[in-house]
């Protein structure tokens, strides 16, 4: 990289697993399996590129509406990921965090998520934040309810509802806003992802389907980010 890297947080909407599989005449779940493998590869690449925070959209609140078979297959993959990744996460000094409506997930998955978070809490190279059963409007509403309760109970004054106070009620409270958002697969929408946090994020859309997204493309994006002029949103 020729220019200095000023990107510390990359957020990704990992889209296109189903189409990737379809192109190969395979079931959608095969695409999800390859997509999960790519999560491991891209996490390593982020660390190598000096990125400090990576936030991945793995499953949205809206994704619960997919067929039962597909949801079951995705939960199965998640289970396997949680079982297998502790070693990789510890070896790479990665701190893992989950954001989203965890109560929607099975108790055994929730337990594994907590375990990974606890074990990796002191790791310092990269924070990997995985959005699971995540919806940004729901997150914003939950934050609003918490603030309203504080005001109603007299713990907080209306004048104290600042951007900072609001951010502190979000799942991402101690994570800086993303510098870069990447969405793969050619779709150009936000799909209920980090609506508050993306206020000044630079957006990148690529036609590459998620299982094919690689380190070369990531480095190109970081390089072009470093050439963009940013007035606000610098961390
Ligand atoms: C992204 O791939 C993974 C999830 C949303 C879980 P898709 O499953 O959305 O794949 P396409 O968009 O149908 O190709
Ligand atoms: C967004 O992808 C969610 C994830 C990548 C997890 P979708 O493929 O579900 O997006 P929409 O709902 O079609 O916009
Ligand atoms: Mg999709």
Coordinates of N, CA and C and ligand atoms in Angstrom, one line a residue:
X1 N 0.8 -1.2 0.0 CA 0.0 0.0 0.0 C 0.9 1.3 0.0
X2 N 0.6 2.2 -0.9 CA 1.5 3.3 -1.0 C 1.0 4.4 0.0
X3 N -0.3 4.7 0.0 CA -0.7 5.8 0.9 C -0.8 5.2 2.4
X4 N -0.8 6.1 3.3 CA -1.0 5.6 4.7 C -2.4 5.1 4.9
X5 N -2.5 4.0 5.7 CA -3.9 3.5 5.9 C -4.6 4.2 7.1
X6 N -5.7 4.9 6.8 CA -6.4 5.6 7.9 C -7.7 4.8 8.2
X7 N -7.9 3.6 7.7 CA -9.1 2.9 7.9 C -8.9 1.9 9.1
X8 N -9.8 2.1 10.1 CA -9.6 1.1 11.2 C -10.8 0.2 11.3
X9 N -11.9 0.5 10.7 CA -13.1 -0.3 10.8 C -13.8 -0.6 9.5
X10 N -13.9 -1.8 9.1 CA -14.6 -2.2 7.9 C -15.8 -3.0 8.3
X11 N -17.0 -2.6 7.7 CA -18.2 -3.4 7.8 C -18.6 -4.0 6.5
X12 N -19.1 -5.2 6.6 CA -19.4 -5.9 5.3 C -20.8 -6.5 5.3
X13 N -21.5 -6.3 4.2 CA -22.8 -7.1 4.0 C -22.4 -8.2 3.1
X14 N -22.3 -9.4 3.7 CA -21.8 -10.6 2.9 C -23.0 -11.2 2.1
X15 N -23.1 -10.7 0.9 CA -24.3 -11.2 0.1 C -23.9 -12.0 -1.1
X16 N -24.8 -12.8 -1.5 CA -24.6 -13.6 -2.8 C -24.2 -15.0 -2.7
X17 N -24.3 -15.6 -1.5 CA -24.0 -17.0 -1.3 C -24.9 -17.9 -2.2
X18 N -26.2 -17.6 -2.1 CA -27.2 -18.4 -2.9 C -26.9 -18.4 -4.4
X19 N -26.7 -17.2 -4.9 CA -26.4 -17.1 -6.3 C -25.1 -17.8 -6.7
X20 N -24.1 -17.7 -5.8 CA -22.9 -18.4 -6.1 C -23.1 -19.9 -6.2
X21 N -23.9 -20.4 -5.4 CA -24.2 -21.9 -5.4 C -25.0 -22.2 -6.7
X22 N -26.0 -21.4 -7.0 CA -26.9 -21.6 -8.1 C -26.1 -21.7 -9.4
X23 N -25.1 -20.8 -9.5 CA -24.3 -20.7 -10.8 C -23.6 -22.1 -11.0
X24 N -23.4 -22.8 -9.9 CA -22.7 -24.1 -9.9 C -23.6 -25.3 -9.9
X25 N -24.9 -25.0 -10.0 CA -25.9 -26.0 -9.9 C -26.0 -26.7 -8.6
X26 N -25.6 -26.0 -7.5 CA -25.6 -26.6 -6.2 C -26.7 -25.9 -5.3
X27 N -27.1 -26.6 -4.2 CA -28.1 -26.0 -3.3 C -27.5 -24.7 -2.6
X28 N -28.4 -23.8 -2.2 CA -28.0 -22.6 -1.6 C -27.2 -22.8 -0.4
X29 N -27.5 -23.9 0.4 CA -26.7 -24.1 1.6 C -25.2 -24.4 1.3
X30 N -24.9 -24.9 0.1 CA -23.5 -25.1 -0.3 C -22.8 -23.7 -0.4
X31 N -23.6 -22.7 -0.9 CA -23.0 -21.4 -1.0 C -22.8 -20.8 0.4
X32 N -23.7 -21.1 1.4 CA -23.5 -20.6 2.7 C -22.3 -21.2 3.4
X33 N -22.0 -22.5 3.1 CA -20.9 -23.2 3.6 C -19.6 -22.5 3.1
X34 N -19.6 -22.3 1.8 CA -18.4 -21.6 1.2 C -18.3 -20.2 1.8
X35 N -19.4 -19.5 2.0 CA -19.4 -18.2 2.6 C -18.8 -18.2 4.0
X36 N -19.2 -19.2 4.7 CA -18.6 -19.3 6.1 C -17.1 -19.5 6.1
X37 N -16.7 -20.3 5.1 CA -15.2 -20.5 5.0 C -14.5 -19.2 4.6
X38 N -15.2 -18.4 3.8 CA -14.6 -17.1 3.4 C -14.5 -16.1 4.6
X39 N -15.4 -16.3 5.6 CA -15.3 -15.4 6.8 C -14.0 -15.6 7.5
X40 N -13.6 -16.9 7.6 CA -12.3 -17.2 8.2 C -11.1 -16.5 7.5
X41 N -11.1 -16.7 6.1 CA -10.1 -16.1 5.3 C -10.0 -14.6 5.4
X42 N -11.2 -14.0 5.3 CA -11.2 -12.5 5.2 C -10.8 -11.9 6.6
X43 N -11.2 -12.6 7.7 CA -10.8 -12.2 9.0 C -9.3 -12.1 9.1
X44 N -8.7 -13.2 8.6 CA -7.2 -13.2 8.6 C -6.6 -12.0 7.8
X45 N -7.2 -11.8 6.6 CA -6.7 -10.7 5.7 C -6.9 -9.4 6.4
X46 N -8.0 -9.2 7.1 CA -8.2 -7.9 7.7 C -7.1 -7.6 8.7
X47 N -6.8 -8.7 9.5 CA -5.8 -8.5 10.5 C -4.4 -8.1 9.9
X48 N -4.1 -8.9 8.8 CA -2.9 -8.6 8.0 C -2.8 -7.2 7.5
X49 N -4.0 -6.6 7.1 CA -4.1 -5.3 6.5 C -4.1 -4.2 7.6
X50 N -4.0 -4.6 8.9 CA -3.9 -3.6 9.9 C -5.3 -3.0 10.3
X51 N -6.4 -3.7 9.9 CA -7.7 -3.2 10.3 C -7.9 -3.7 11.8
X52 N -8.5 -2.8 12.6 CA -8.7 -3.1 14.0 C -10.1 -3.6 14.3
X53 N -11.1 -3.2 13.5 CA -12.5 -3.7 13.7 C -13.1 -4.2 12.4
X54 N -13.8 -5.3 12.5 CA -14.5 -5.9 11.3 C -15.9 -6.3 11.8
X55 N -16.9 -5.7 11.1 CA -18.3 -6.0 11.5 C -18.9 -6.7 10.3
X56 N -19.4 -7.9 10.5 CA -19.9 -8.8 9.5 C -21.4 -9.0 9.7
X57 N -22.2 -8.8 8.6 CA -23.6 -9.1 8.6 C -23.8 -10.5 8.2
X58 N -24.1 -11.4 9.2 CA -24.2 -12.8 9.0 C -25.6 -13.2 8.8
X59 N -26.6 -12.6 9.6 CA -28.0 -13.0 9.5 C -28.8 -11.8 10.0
X60 N -29.7 -11.4 9.2 CA -30.6 -10.3 9.6 C -31.9 -10.7 10.3
X61 N -32.5 -9.8 11.0 CA -33.8 -10.1 11.6 C -34.8 -10.6 10.5
X62 N -34.7 -10.0 9.3 CA -35.5 -10.3 8.2 C -35.2 -11.8 7.6
X63 N -34.0 -12.2 7.8 CA -33.6 -13.5 7.3 C -34.4 -14.7 8.0
X64 N -35.0 -14.4 9.2 CA -35.8 -15.4 9.8 C -37.0 -15.8 9.0
X65 N -37.3 -15.0 8.0 CA -38.5 -15.3 7.1 C -38.1 -16.2 6.0
X66 N -36.9 -16.6 5.9 CA -36.5 -17.6 4.8 C -37.1 -18.9 5.1
X67 N -37.0 -19.9 4.2 CA -37.6 -21.2 4.4 C -37.0 -21.9 5.7
X68 N -37.7 -22.7 6.3 CA -37.3 -23.4 7.5 C -36.0 -24.2 7.2
X69 N -35.9 -24.8 6.1 CA -34.8 -25.6 5.7 C -33.5 -24.7 5.6
X70 N -33.7 -23.5 5.0 CA -32.5 -22.7 4.9 C -32.1 -22.1 6.2
X71 N -33.1 -21.7 7.0 CA -32.7 -21.2 8.4 C -32.0 -22.2 9.2
X72 N -32.6 -23.5 9.1 CA -31.9 -24.6 9.9 C -30.5 -24.8 9.5
X73 N -30.3 -24.8 8.1 CA -28.9 -25.0 7.6 C -28.0 -23.9 8.1
X74 N -28.5 -22.6 8.1 CA -27.7 -21.5 8.5 C -27.3 -21.6 10.0
X75 N -28.3 -22.1 10.8 CA -28.1 -22.2 12.3 C -27.1 -23.4 12.5
X76 N -27.2 -24.4 11.7 CA -26.2 -25.5 11.8 C -24.8 -25.1 11.5
X77 N -24.7 -24.3 10.5 CA -23.3 -23.7 10.1 C -22.8 -22.8 11.2
X78 N -23.7 -22.0 11.8 CA -23.3 -21.1 12.8 C -22.8 -22.0 14.0
X79 N -23.5 -23.0 14.4 CA -23.1 -23.9 15.4 C -21.7 -24.4 15.2
X80 N -21.5 -24.9 14.0 CA -20.1 -25.5 13.6 C -19.1 -24.4 13.7
X81 N -19.4 -23.2 13.3 CA -18.4 -22.1 13.3 C -18.0 -21.8 14.8
X82 N -19.1 -21.8 15.6 CA -18.8 -21.4 17.0 C -18.0 -22.5 17.7
X83 N -18.2 -23.8 17.3 CA -17.4 -24.9 17.9 C -16.0 -24.9 17.4
X84 N -15.8 -24.6 16.1 CA -14.5 -24.7 15.5 C -13.6 -23.5 15.7
X85 N -14.1 -22.3 15.8 CA -13.3 -21.1 15.6 C -12.6 -20.6 16.9
X86 N -12.9 -21.2 18.0 CA -12.2 -20.6 19.2 C -10.7 -20.7 19.1
X87 N -10.2 -21.8 18.6 CA -8.7 -22.0 18.4 C -8.1 -20.9 17.5
X88 N -8.8 -20.8 16.3 CA -8.3 -19.8 15.3 C -8.4 -18.4 15.9
X89 N -9.4 -18.1 16.6 CA -9.6 -16.8 17.2 C -8.5 -16.5 18.2
X90 N -8.2 -17.4 19.1 CA -7.2 -17.2 20.1 C -5.8 -17.1 19.5
X91 N -5.5 -18.0 18.5 CA -4.2 -18.0 17.8 C -4.0 -16.6 17.1
X92 N -5.0 -16.0 16.6 CA -4.9 -14.8 15.9 C -5.1 -13.5 16.7
X93 N -5.3 -13.7 18.0 CA -5.4 -12.6 19.0 C -6.7 -11.8 18.6
X94 N -7.8 -12.4 18.2 CA -9.0 -11.7 17.8 C -10.0 -11.7 19.0
X95 N -10.6 -10.6 19.2 CA -11.6 -10.4 20.2 C -13.0 -10.5 19.5
X96 N -13.8 -11.4 19.9 CA -15.1 -11.6 19.2 C -16.3 -11.0 19.9
X97 N -17.2 -10.4 19.2 CA -18.4 -9.8 19.8 C -19.6 -10.1 18.9
X98 N -20.7 -10.3 19.5 CA -21.9 -10.5 18.7 C -22.9 -9.4 18.9
X99 N -23.6 -8.9 17.8 CA -24.6 -7.9 18.0 C -25.9 -8.4 17.4
X100 N -27.0 -8.1 18.0 CA -28.3 -8.5 17.4 C -29.2 -9.0 18.5
X101 N -30.4 -9.5 18.1 CA -31.4 -10.0 19.1 C -31.1 -11.5 19.4
X102 N -30.2 -11.6 20.4 CA -29.7 -13.0 20.7 C -30.8 -13.9 21.2
X103 N -31.8 -13.3 21.9 CA -32.8 -14.2 22.5 C -33.6 -14.9 21.4
X104 N -33.5 -14.5 20.1 CA -34.1 -15.3 19.0 C -33.4 -16.6 18.7
X105 N -32.1 -16.6 19.1 CA -31.3 -17.8 18.8 C -31.5 -18.9 19.8
X106 N -31.1 -20.1 19.5 CA -31.3 -21.2 20.5 C -30.4 -21.0 21.7
X107 N -30.9 -21.5 22.9 CA -30.1 -21.4 24.1 C -28.7 -21.9 23.9
X108 N -28.5 -23.0 23.2 CA -27.2 -23.6 23.1 C -26.3 -22.7 22.3
X109 N -26.8 -22.1 21.2 CA -26.0 -21.2 20.4 C -25.7 -19.9 21.3
X110 N -26.6 -19.4 22.0 CA -26.4 -18.3 22.9 C -25.3 -18.5 23.9
X111 N -25.3 -19.7 24.4 CA -24.2 -20.1 25.4 C -22.8 -20.1 24.7
X112 N -22.8 -20.7 23.5 CA -21.5 -20.7 22.8 C -21.0 -19.3 22.4
X113 N -21.9 -18.5 22.1 CA -21.6 -17.1 21.8 C -20.9 -16.4 23.0
X114 N -21.6 -16.6 24.1 CA -21.1 -16.0 25.4 C -19.7 -16.5 25.7
X115 N -19.6 -17.8 25.5 CA -18.3 -18.5 25.8 C -17.2 -17.9 25.0
X116 N -17.4 -17.8 23.7 CA -16.4 -17.2 22.8 C -16.1 -15.7 23.1
X117 N -17.1 -15.0 23.5 CA -16.9 -13.6 23.8 C -16.0 -13.5 25.1
X118 N -16.3 -14.3 26.1 CA -15.6 -14.3 27.3 C -14.1 -14.7 27.1
X119 N -13.9 -15.8 26.4 CA -12.6 -16.3 26.2 C -11.7 -15.4 25.5
X120 N -12.3 -14.6 24.5 CA -11.5 -13.8 23.6 C -11.4 -12.3 24.1
X121 N -12.1 -12.0 25.2 CA -12.3 -10.6 25.6 C -11.0 -9.8 25.8
X122 N -9.9 -10.5 26.1 CA -8.6 -9.7 26.3 C -7.8 -9.6 25.0
X123 N -8.2 -10.2 23.9 CA -7.4 -10.2 22.7 C -7.4 -8.8 22.1
X124 N -6.3 -8.5 21.4 CA -6.1 -7.0 21.0 C -5.9 -6.7 19.6
X125 N -5.6 -7.7 18.7 CA -5.2 -7.4 17.3 C -6.4 -6.9 16.5
X126 N -7.5 -7.6 16.6 CA -8.7 -7.3 15.8 C -10.0 -7.6 16.6
X127 N -10.9 -6.7 16.5 CA -12.2 -7.0 17.1 C -13.1 -7.4 15.9
X128 N -13.6 -8.7 16.0 CA -14.5 -9.2 15.0 C -15.9 -9.2 15.6
X129 N -16.8 -8.4 15.0 CA -18.1 -8.2 15.5 C -19.1 -8.8 14.5
X130 N -19.8 -9.8 14.9 CA -20.7 -10.5 14.0 C -22.2 -10.2 14.3
X131 N -22.8 -9.7 13.3 CA -24.2 -9.3 13.4 C -25.1 -10.5 13.1
X132 N -25.8 -10.9 14.1 CA -26.6 -12.2 14.0 C -28.0 -11.9 14.5
X133 N -29.0 -12.2 13.7 CA -30.4 -11.8 14.1 C -30.4 -10.3 14.4
X134 N -29.7 -9.6 13.5 CA -29.5 -8.2 13.7 C -30.4 -7.3 12.8
X135 N -31.0 -6.3 13.3 CA -31.8 -5.3 12.5 C -31.5 -4.0 13.1
X136 N -31.2 -3.0 12.3 CA -30.8 -1.7 12.8 C -32.0 -0.9 13.4
X137 N -33.1 -1.0 12.7 CA -34.3 -0.3 13.2 C -34.7 -0.8 14.6
X138 N -34.6 -2.1 14.8 CA -34.9 -2.7 16.1 C -33.9 -2.2 17.1
X139 N -32.6 -2.2 16.7 CA -31.6 -1.7 17.6 C -31.8 -0.2 18.1
X140 N -32.2 0.6 17.1 CA -32.5 2.0 17.4 C -33.7 2.1 18.3
X141 N -34.8 1.3 18.0 CA -36.0 1.4 18.9 C -35.6 0.9 20.3
X142 N -34.8 -0.1 20.4 CA -34.5 -0.6 21.8 C -33.7 0.5 22.5
X143 N -32.8 1.2 21.8 CA -32.0 2.2 22.5 C -33.0 3.4 22.9
X144 N -34.0 3.7 22.0 CA -34.9 4.7 22.4 C -35.7 4.4 23.6
X145 N -36.1 3.1 23.7 CA -36.9 2.7 24.8 C -36.1 2.8 26.1
X146 N -34.8 2.4 26.0 CA -34.0 2.5 27.2 C -33.8 3.9 27.7
X147 N -33.6 4.8 26.7 CA -33.5 6.2 27.1 C -34.8 6.8 27.7
X148 N -35.9 6.4 27.0 CA -37.2 6.9 27.5 C -37.5 6.4 29.0
X149 N -37.1 5.1 29.2 CA -37.2 4.6 30.6 C -36.4 5.4 31.6
X150 N -35.2 5.8 31.2 CA -34.3 6.6 32.1 C -34.9 7.9 32.4
X151 N -35.5 8.5 31.3 CA -36.1 9.8 31.5 C -37.4 9.7 32.4
X152 N -38.2 8.7 32.1 CA -39.4 8.5 32.8 C -39.2 8.3 34.3
X153 N -38.1 7.6 34.6 CA -37.8 7.3 36.0 C -37.0 8.4 36.7
X154 N -36.7 9.5 35.9 CA -36.0 10.6 36.5 C -34.5 10.4 36.6
X155 N -33.9 9.3 36.0 CA -32.5 9.1 36.0 C -31.8 10.0 35.0
X156 N -32.5 10.5 34.0 CA -31.9 11.2 32.9 C -32.8 12.4 32.6
X157 N -32.1 13.5 32.2 CA -32.9 14.7 31.8 C -33.0 14.7 30.2
X158 N -34.1 15.2 29.7 CA -34.2 15.3 28.2 C -33.0 15.9 27.5
X159 N -32.4 17.0 28.2 CA -31.3 17.7 27.6 C -30.0 16.8 27.6
X160 N -30.1 15.7 28.3 CA -28.9 14.8 28.2 C -28.9 13.8 27.1
X161 N -30.0 13.8 26.3 CA -30.1 12.9 25.2 C -29.3 13.4 24.0
X162 N -28.0 13.1 24.1 CA -27.0 13.6 23.1 C -26.7 12.4 22.1
X163 N -26.0 12.7 21.0 CA -25.6 11.7 20.1 C -24.7 10.6 20.9
X164 N -23.9 11.1 21.8 CA -23.0 10.2 22.5 C -23.9 9.3 23.4
X165 N -24.8 9.9 24.1 CA -25.7 9.1 25.1 C -26.5 8.1 24.3
X166 N -27.0 8.5 23.1 CA -27.7 7.5 22.3 C -26.8 6.4 21.8
X167 N -25.7 6.7 21.3 CA -24.7 5.7 20.8 C -24.4 4.7 21.9
X168 N -24.4 5.2 23.1 CA -24.0 4.3 24.2 C -25.1 3.3 24.5
X169 N -26.3 3.5 24.0 CA -27.4 2.5 24.2 C -27.5 1.5 23.1
X170 N -26.6 1.6 22.0 CA -26.7 0.7 20.9 C -25.8 -0.5 21.2
X171 N -26.0 -1.6 20.4 CA -25.2 -2.8 20.6 C -23.7 -2.5 20.4
X172 N -23.4 -1.5 19.6 CA -22.0 -1.2 19.2 C -21.4 -0.1 20.1
X173 N -21.9 0.0 21.3 CA -21.5 1.1 22.2 C -20.0 1.4 22.2
X174 N -19.2 0.4 22.3 CA -17.8 0.7 22.5 C -16.9 0.5 21.2
X175 N -17.6 0.5 20.1 CA -17.0 0.2 18.8 C -17.1 1.5 17.9
X176 N -16.0 2.0 17.4 CA -16.1 3.2 16.5 C -16.9 3.0 15.3
X177 N -17.4 4.0 14.7 CA -18.3 3.8 13.5 C -17.4 3.3 12.4
X178 N -18.0 2.5 11.4 CA -17.2 2.0 10.3 C -16.7 3.1 9.4
X179 N -15.5 2.9 8.9 CA -14.9 3.8 7.9 C -15.4 3.4 6.5
X180 N -15.5 2.1 6.3 CA -15.8 1.5 5.0 C -17.0 0.6 5.2
X181 N -18.0 0.6 4.3 CA -18.9 -0.4 4.2 C -18.8 -1.1 2.8
X182 N -18.7 -2.4 2.8 CA -18.6 -3.1 1.5 C -19.9 -4.0 1.4
X183 N -20.6 -3.9 0.3 CA -21.6 -4.9 0.0 C -21.3 -5.7 -1.2
X184 N -21.2 -7.0 -1.1 CA -20.9 -7.8 -2.3 C -22.2 -8.2 -3.0
X185 N -22.1 -8.8 -4.2 CA -23.1 -9.4 -5.0 C -23.9 -8.4 -5.9
X186 N -23.5 -7.1 -6.0 CA -24.1 -6.2 -6.9 C -25.3 -5.5 -6.3
X187 N -25.9 -5.9 -5.2 CA -27.0 -5.2 -4.6 C -26.5 -3.9 -4.0
X188 N -27.3 -2.8 -4.2 CA -26.9 -1.5 -3.7 C -27.9 -1.0 -2.7
X189 N -28.0 -1.7 -1.6 CA -28.9 -1.2 -0.5 C -28.3 -1.6 0.8
X190 N -28.9 -1.0 1.9 CA -28.3 -1.1 3.2 C -28.9 -2.3 4.0
X191 N -30.2 -2.7 3.6 CA -30.9 -3.8 4.3 C -30.8 -3.8 5.8
X192 N -31.2 -2.7 6.4 CA -31.4 -2.6 7.8 C -30.1 -2.9 8.6
X193 N -29.0 -2.4 8.1 CA -27.7 -2.6 8.7 C -27.1 -1.3 9.2
X194 N -26.8 -1.2 10.5 CA -26.0 -0.1 11.1 C -26.4 1.3 10.6
X195 N -27.7 1.5 10.6 CA -28.2 2.8 10.0 C -27.7 4.0 10.7
X196 N -27.6 3.9 12.0 CA -27.0 5.1 12.8 C -25.5 5.2 12.6
X197 N -24.9 4.0 12.6 CA -23.4 4.0 12.6 C -22.8 4.4 11.3
X198 N -23.6 4.2 10.2 CA -23.0 4.4 8.8 C -23.1 5.9 8.4
X199 N -23.5 6.8 9.3 CA -23.8 8.2 8.9 C -22.7 8.8 7.9
X200 N -21.4 8.5 8.2 CA -20.4 9.1 7.4 C -19.4 8.1 6.8
X201 N -19.9 6.9 6.7 CA -19.1 5.8 6.2 C -19.0 5.9 4.7
X202 N -17.8 5.5 4.1 CA -17.6 5.5 2.7 C -18.2 4.1 2.2
X203 N -19.0 4.2 1.1 CA -19.7 3.0 0.7 C -19.0 2.4 -0.6
X204 N -18.9 1.1 -0.6 CA -18.3 0.4 -1.7 C -19.2 -0.8 -2.1
X205 N -19.6 -0.9 -3.4 CA -20.4 -2.0 -3.8 C -19.6 -2.8 -4.9
X206 N -19.6 -4.1 -4.8 CA -18.9 -4.9 -5.8 C -19.8 -6.0 -6.3
X207 N -19.7 -6.3 -7.5 CA -20.5 -7.4 -8.1 C -20.0 -8.8 -7.6
X208 N -18.8 -8.9 -7.1 CA -18.3 -10.2 -6.6 C -19.3 -10.8 -5.6
X209 N -19.5 -12.1 -5.8 CA -20.4 -12.8 -4.8 C -19.5 -13.1 -3.6
X210 N -20.1 -13.1 -2.4 CA -19.4 -13.2 -1.2 C -18.3 -14.4 -1.2
X211 N -18.7 -15.6 -1.5 CA -17.7 -16.7 -1.4 C -16.4 -16.4 -2.3
X212 N -16.5 -15.5 -3.3 CA -15.4 -15.2 -4.2 C -14.6 -13.9 -3.7
X213 N -15.1 -13.2 -2.7 CA -14.5 -11.9 -2.3 C -13.2 -12.3 -1.7
X214 N -12.1 -11.6 -2.1 CA -10.8 -12.0 -1.6 C -9.9 -10.9 -1.2
X215 N -8.7 -11.2 -0.7 CA -7.8 -10.2 -0.1 C -7.4 -9.1 -1.2
X216 N -7.2 -9.6 -2.4 CA -6.9 -8.6 -3.4 C -7.9 -7.5 -3.6
X217 N -9.2 -7.9 -3.6 CA -10.2 -6.9 -3.8 C -10.3 -6.0 -2.5
X218 N -10.1 -6.7 -1.4 CA -10.2 -5.9 -0.1 C -9.1 -4.8 -0.1
X219 N -7.9 -5.2 -0.5 CA -6.8 -4.3 -0.5 C -7.1 -3.1 -1.5
X220 N -7.6 -3.4 -2.7 CA -8.0 -2.4 -3.6 C -9.0 -1.4 -3.0
X221 N -10.0 -1.9 -2.3 CA -11.0 -1.1 -1.7 C -10.3 -0.2 -0.6
X222 N -9.5 -0.8 0.2 CA -8.8 0.0 1.3 C -7.9 1.1 0.6
X223 N -7.3 0.8 -0.4 CA -6.4 1.7 -1.1 C -7.3 2.9 -1.7
X224 N -8.4 2.6 -2.3 CA -9.2 3.7 -2.9 C -9.9 4.5 -1.7
X225 N -10.2 3.8 -0.6 CA -10.7 4.6 0.5 C -9.6 5.6 1.0
X226 N -8.4 5.2 1.0 CA -7.3 6.1 1.5 C -7.1 7.3 0.6
X227 N -7.6 7.2 -0.7 CA -7.5 8.3 -1.6 C -8.7 9.2 -1.5
X228 N -9.8 8.8 -0.9 CA -11.0 9.6 -0.8 C -10.8 10.7 0.2
X229 N -11.4 11.9 -0.1 CA -11.4 13.0 0.9 C -12.5 12.9 1.8
X230 N -12.3 12.9 3.1 CA -13.4 12.8 4.1 C -13.4 14.0 5.0
X231 N -14.5 14.6 5.0 CA -14.7 15.8 5.9 C -15.1 15.4 7.3
X232 N -16.0 14.5 7.4 CA -16.5 14.0 8.7 C -16.3 12.6 8.9
X233 N -16.6 12.1 10.0 CA -16.6 10.6 10.3 C -15.2 10.1 10.5
X234 N -14.1 10.9 10.6 CA -12.8 10.4 10.9 C -12.7 10.0 12.3
X235 N -12.2 8.8 12.6 CA -12.1 8.3 14.0 C -10.9 8.9 14.7
Ligands
LIG1 C1 -26.0 -13.9 2.0 O1 -26.3 -14.6 0.9 C2 -26.1 -14.8 3.3 C3 -27.3 -14.5 4.1 C4 -28.1 -13.5 3.9 C5 -27.5 -15.4 5.2 P1 -27.8 -14.8 0.3 O2 -28.3 -16.1 1.0 O3 -28.5 -13.6 0.5 O4 -27.5 -15.1 -1.2 P2 -28.3 -14.5 -2.4 O5 -28.4 -13.0 -2.2 O6 -29.6 -15.1 -2.4 O7 -27.5 -14.9 -3.6
LIG2 C1 -28.6 -8.9 3.9 O1 -28.6 -9.8 2.8 C2 -28.3 -9.7 5.1 C3 -27.1 -10.4 5.2 C4 -26.1 -10.4 4.3 C5 -26.9 -11.2 6.3 P1 -30.0 -10.3 2.2 O2 -29.7 -11.0 0.9 O3 -30.9 -10.9 3.2 O4 -30.6 -8.8 1.8 P2 -32.0 -8.4 1.3 O5 -32.9 -8.7 2.4 O6 -32.3 -9.1 0.1 O7 -31.9 -6.9 1.0
LIG3 MG1 -29.0 -12.0 -0.6

